[in-house]
XYZ file of C-alpha atoms in Angstrom:
311
model
C -0.119 -0.047 0.075
C 1.710 3.350 -0.682
C 0.862 6.768 0.706
C -0.888 9.724 -0.986
C 1.606 13.527 -0.090
C -0.669 16.028 1.287
C -1.297 18.134 3.952
C -2.377 16.843 7.560
C -5.625 16.069 8.657
C -8.080 18.973 9.505
C -8.618 16.603 12.637
C -7.013 14.549 14.693
C -9.683 11.889 15.301
C -9.611 9.111 13.690
C -5.896 9.804 12.575
C -2.953 7.636 14.124
C 0.950 9.588 13.255
C 4.071 7.890 12.819
C 6.846 8.957 11.371
C 7.948 8.546 7.681
C 10.750 6.691 7.085
C 14.125 7.854 4.915
C 14.942 3.795 3.702
C 13.850 1.637 1.135
C 10.584 -0.563 1.373
C 10.276 -4.093 1.805
C 7.805 -6.950 2.101
C 9.079 -9.430 4.563
C 7.535 -13.179 4.176
C 8.139 -15.250 7.096
C 8.106 -18.895 6.934
C 10.666 -21.535 6.979
C 13.808 -18.647 6.509
C 12.556 -15.371 4.910
C 12.231 -12.867 1.590
C 12.811 -9.714 1.109
C 11.024 -8.024 -1.599
C 11.016 -4.464 -3.311
C 8.449 -1.961 -3.895
C 8.583 -3.496 -7.766
C 9.066 -7.351 -6.665
C 12.477 -7.265 -7.094
C 14.036 -10.130 -4.242
C 16.400 -8.148 -2.302
C 16.866 -10.409 0.330
C 20.806 -11.018 -0.411
C 21.337 -7.689 0.058
C 20.395 -7.489 3.671
C 22.324 -10.553 6.010
C 21.933 -8.703 8.923
C 18.165 -9.067 8.963
C 18.357 -12.527 8.948
C 17.025 -13.451 12.606
C 13.841 -12.138 11.829
C 11.515 -14.758 11.290
C 13.028 -16.613 14.172
C 12.657 -13.364 16.073
C 8.585 -13.836 15.361
C 8.349 -17.994 15.594
C 5.607 -18.425 12.985
C 4.830 -17.448 9.417
C 4.005 -13.995 8.763
C 4.235 -11.353 6.278
C 5.363 -7.720 7.451
C 6.369 -4.687 6.148
C 8.346 -1.688 6.534
C 11.020 0.168 5.547
C 14.957 -0.495 5.523
C 16.906 2.128 7.321
C 20.845 2.984 7.485
C 21.743 5.890 10.247
C 24.044 8.678 9.833
C 26.836 9.300 12.693
C 24.707 11.273 14.207
C 22.013 8.660 14.611
C 19.450 10.130 11.831
C 18.156 7.866 8.748
C 20.503 8.485 5.742
C 19.216 7.761 1.859
C 22.781 8.751 0.990
C 24.076 6.082 3.737
C 21.731 3.448 2.534
C 23.117 3.858 -1.357
C 25.892 1.338 -1.097
C 23.796 -1.038 0.250
C 20.710 -1.334 -1.887
C 22.744 -2.568 -5.532
C 25.111 -4.415 -4.182
C 25.311 -8.050 -4.039
C 28.487 -9.451 -4.325
C 28.991 -11.771 -0.754
C 32.128 -10.102 0.515
C 31.475 -6.779 -0.045
C 27.763 -7.234 1.335
C 28.713 -8.774 4.279
C 32.012 -5.843 4.750
C 28.595 -3.074 4.329
C 26.814 -5.260 7.028
C 29.792 -4.271 8.994
C 30.446 -0.716 8.845
C 26.709 0.060 7.742
C 24.376 -2.221 8.926
C 20.088 -1.503 8.488
C 17.515 -1.569 10.417
C 14.146 -3.019 9.542
C 11.600 -0.790 10.321
C 8.672 -2.725 10.540
C 5.076 -0.724 10.719
C 2.456 -2.752 9.492
C 1.479 -6.584 9.483
C -0.193 -7.715 6.340
C -0.326 -11.667 7.396
C -0.033 -14.062 10.626
C -0.114 -17.480 11.141
C -1.291 -18.337 7.392
C -4.479 -15.742 8.229
C -4.674 -12.980 6.952
C -5.274 -9.309 8.225
C -5.548 -7.013 5.719
C -8.810 -6.167 5.968
C -8.721 -5.648 9.234
C -8.663 -2.131 10.730
C -5.274 0.142 11.115
C -5.538 0.023 15.019
C -6.295 -4.501 14.918
C -3.287 -4.524 12.813
C -1.317 -2.343 14.903
C -2.025 -4.459 17.943
C -1.231 -7.157 16.608
C 2.239 -6.107 15.438
C 3.175 -4.471 18.777
C 2.098 -8.022 20.158
C 5.199 -9.822 18.627
C 7.203 -8.336 20.335
C 9.779 -7.034 17.788
C 12.042 -5.305 19.248
C 15.710 -6.833 18.009
C 19.178 -5.992 16.888
C 18.414 -4.907 13.759
C 14.669 -4.447 13.578
C 12.469 -1.975 15.488
C 8.607 -1.321 15.682
C 8.490 2.237 16.152
C 5.300 3.195 17.742
C 2.900 5.977 16.243
C 3.094 9.583 18.212
C 1.270 9.823 20.807
C 0.409 13.499 20.557
C -1.609 15.118 17.880
C -0.214 15.166 13.973
C 1.090 19.203 14.198
C 2.971 17.615 17.368
C 4.366 14.263 15.197
C 5.634 17.097 12.445
C 6.651 19.062 14.524
C 8.944 16.327 16.427
C 9.839 14.518 11.978
C 11.326 17.634 11.584
C 13.373 18.932 15.213
C 14.907 14.811 14.855
C 15.828 15.983 11.276
C 13.307 13.204 9.684
C 11.705 13.236 6.103
C 7.960 13.841 7.909
C 5.323 11.577 8.571
C 2.436 9.538 7.580
C -1.175 9.827 9.090
C -2.925 6.507 9.018
C -6.533 6.173 9.290
C -7.618 4.377 11.790
C -10.482 2.202 10.387
C -8.846 1.817 6.929
C -8.005 -1.853 5.916
C -4.662 -2.352 4.197
C -5.256 -1.793 0.245
C -2.003 -4.147 -1.439
C -0.689 -1.944 -4.109
C -2.789 0.744 -4.067
C -2.271 4.650 -3.137
C -5.081 5.917 -1.053
C -5.480 9.055 0.496
C -6.488 6.823 4.218
C -2.448 7.091 3.780
C -1.434 10.714 3.333
C 2.491 11.879 3.988
C 3.468 14.747 5.110
C 6.960 16.166 4.058
C 9.911 18.131 6.225
C 11.208 18.288 2.104
C 10.231 17.987 -0.956
C 11.590 15.050 -2.821
C 11.044 13.836 -6.828
C 11.753 10.646 -8.432
C 13.188 11.309 -11.279
C 14.212 8.665 -14.858
C 17.739 9.494 -15.901
C 17.713 10.105 -19.517
C 20.857 11.672 -20.357
C 24.109 13.274 -18.814
C 26.820 15.602 -19.522
C 30.594 15.495 -18.537
C 31.855 17.467 -15.733
C 34.453 20.158 -15.926
C 37.346 20.896 -13.203
C 37.490 18.282 -10.770
C 34.953 16.207 -13.259
C 36.304 16.333 -16.157
C 35.700 13.117 -18.347
C 33.206 11.882 -15.901
C 29.697 12.898 -15.249
C 28.670 16.593 -14.471
C 25.038 16.362 -14.416
C 22.831 14.312 -14.836
C 19.560 14.702 -17.569
C 16.282 13.903 -16.072
C 12.687 13.096 -17.103
C 9.218 12.325 -15.525
C 6.037 10.137 -17.434
C 3.658 13.409 -18.137
C -0.490 12.864 -17.641
C -0.607 11.408 -21.358
C 2.268 8.531 -20.093
C 4.896 10.662 -22.063
C 8.044 11.238 -20.940
C 9.036 14.848 -20.532
C 12.528 16.563 -19.836
C 12.207 18.386 -16.378
C 16.133 19.601 -15.711
C 19.098 18.368 -14.681
C 21.256 17.808 -11.748
C 24.919 18.536 -11.128
C 25.460 18.031 -7.182
C 24.770 16.005 -3.921
C 26.676 13.487 -6.179
C 29.605 11.391 -3.652
C 32.739 10.230 -5.968
C 31.379 6.400 -5.353
C 28.411 7.631 -6.967
C 29.540 9.511 -9.542
C 31.676 6.090 -10.314
C 28.499 3.708 -9.908
C 26.537 6.202 -12.092
C 29.172 6.372 -15.158
C 29.570 1.964 -15.027
C 26.014 1.896 -15.077
C 25.021 4.280 -17.600
C 27.942 4.202 -20.242
C 26.260 0.397 -21.918
C 22.727 2.347 -21.689
C 24.096 4.898 -24.304
C 22.046 6.093 -27.831
C 22.191 7.919 -30.421
C 18.775 9.795 -29.676
C 16.911 11.805 -27.426
C 14.224 9.535 -25.171
C 12.509 13.011 -24.529
C 9.284 12.999 -26.167
C 8.840 16.667 -25.909
C 11.292 19.703 -26.151
C 14.383 20.227 -24.371
C 16.072 23.512 -24.682
C 19.024 23.934 -26.943
C 21.362 24.577 -24.633
C 20.706 22.473 -21.789
C 20.146 19.440 -25.165
C 23.964 20.541 -26.461
C 27.085 18.189 -25.775
C 24.275 15.442 -24.111
C 24.987 12.150 -24.066
C 21.871 10.112 -24.329
C 20.342 7.038 -22.446
C 17.981 4.351 -22.751
C 15.377 5.608 -20.095
C 15.801 2.265 -17.165
C 17.643 3.803 -13.998
C 15.621 6.254 -11.297
C 16.697 8.101 -9.150
C 15.216 10.527 -6.236
C 16.023 14.164 -5.742
C 15.224 16.947 -3.027
C 14.870 19.938 -4.771
C 13.184 23.630 -3.614
C 10.180 24.164 -6.180
C 8.709 23.182 -9.901
C 8.834 26.547 -11.508
C 5.883 27.115 -14.144
C 7.973 25.643 -17.221
C 8.141 22.414 -15.280
C 11.338 22.412 -14.011
C 12.884 21.898 -10.869
C 14.062 24.031 -9.338
C 17.883 24.368 -7.265
C 17.968 20.245 -7.884
C 20.242 18.023 -5.524
C 21.199 14.040 -6.013
C 19.520 11.925 -3.101
C 20.695 8.883 -4.996
C 19.443 5.725 -6.807
C 16.028 3.358 -6.865
C 16.365 0.935 -7.425
C 12.677 -0.269 -5.813
C 11.268 2.243 -8.404
C 10.378 1.119 -12.325
C 10.552 4.349 -14.670
C 7.291 3.684 -15.893
C 6.052 4.617 -12.110
C 7.696 7.484 -12.433
C 5.014 10.917 -12.349
C 5.192 14.272 -10.620
C 4.911 14.166 -7.340
C 1.962 16.356 -6.088
């Protein structure tokens, strides 16, 4: 189930308020071991060996929903810190990263338990069942809803440097695969998923490598349209990884199905629109461009066709 971007509910009654965790969404299937599936149904189990004891902690068949999160040195969720973990599949490197940058599975819903489906039950019942599992371990937690009002929860998320909150209607069922207003996310800063459509060479210390990425999203008609470029927010490791991924995708023609300003189109290495990333930004311009975007990282849990403007 996916949340809709919006504002705080007008009234607190009938709503619960959870912190929004800045990581990778994962459904955990637990029965004689476990499988972790990303939002686009990719099996990501092997990337997070430190979560291997979760099935034993539950003690029986279950399906859980939650967010895989990495923390920075100040103890705050960091999507940038999580980046090296997301796409890693080499066993030796995975073990090293699990030690240097361990993740935590923040569990916020239970969909099945002991073979019984729970998705039709209201949020309050599912939450009670989830908390009854006592999932608080070395690499997994069940963070509780905020005890105060929506405004207080939102203020607390800002104080803690979190992405925001998710307001959930207490009588709502779990709607698999659907985006519904009964889950409303309220953010402290703007983010947007984007499709990488090309790149430009850098200058100075970035000469010979990526200087900026060309970005697109799908409009209301399904066309892939240009929304600007991003040249900040990268680490050297990110740039090296992007270069390796983008070179095999280069093509002669632009994949954009609309106009690209001449000055932006000059010197672009166009690529097949197969990689999804995420940026933070100040606002949308009147021309439909991202103002002051900053790169946050790749989103391998998202498919290019899903990327639309988030209002």
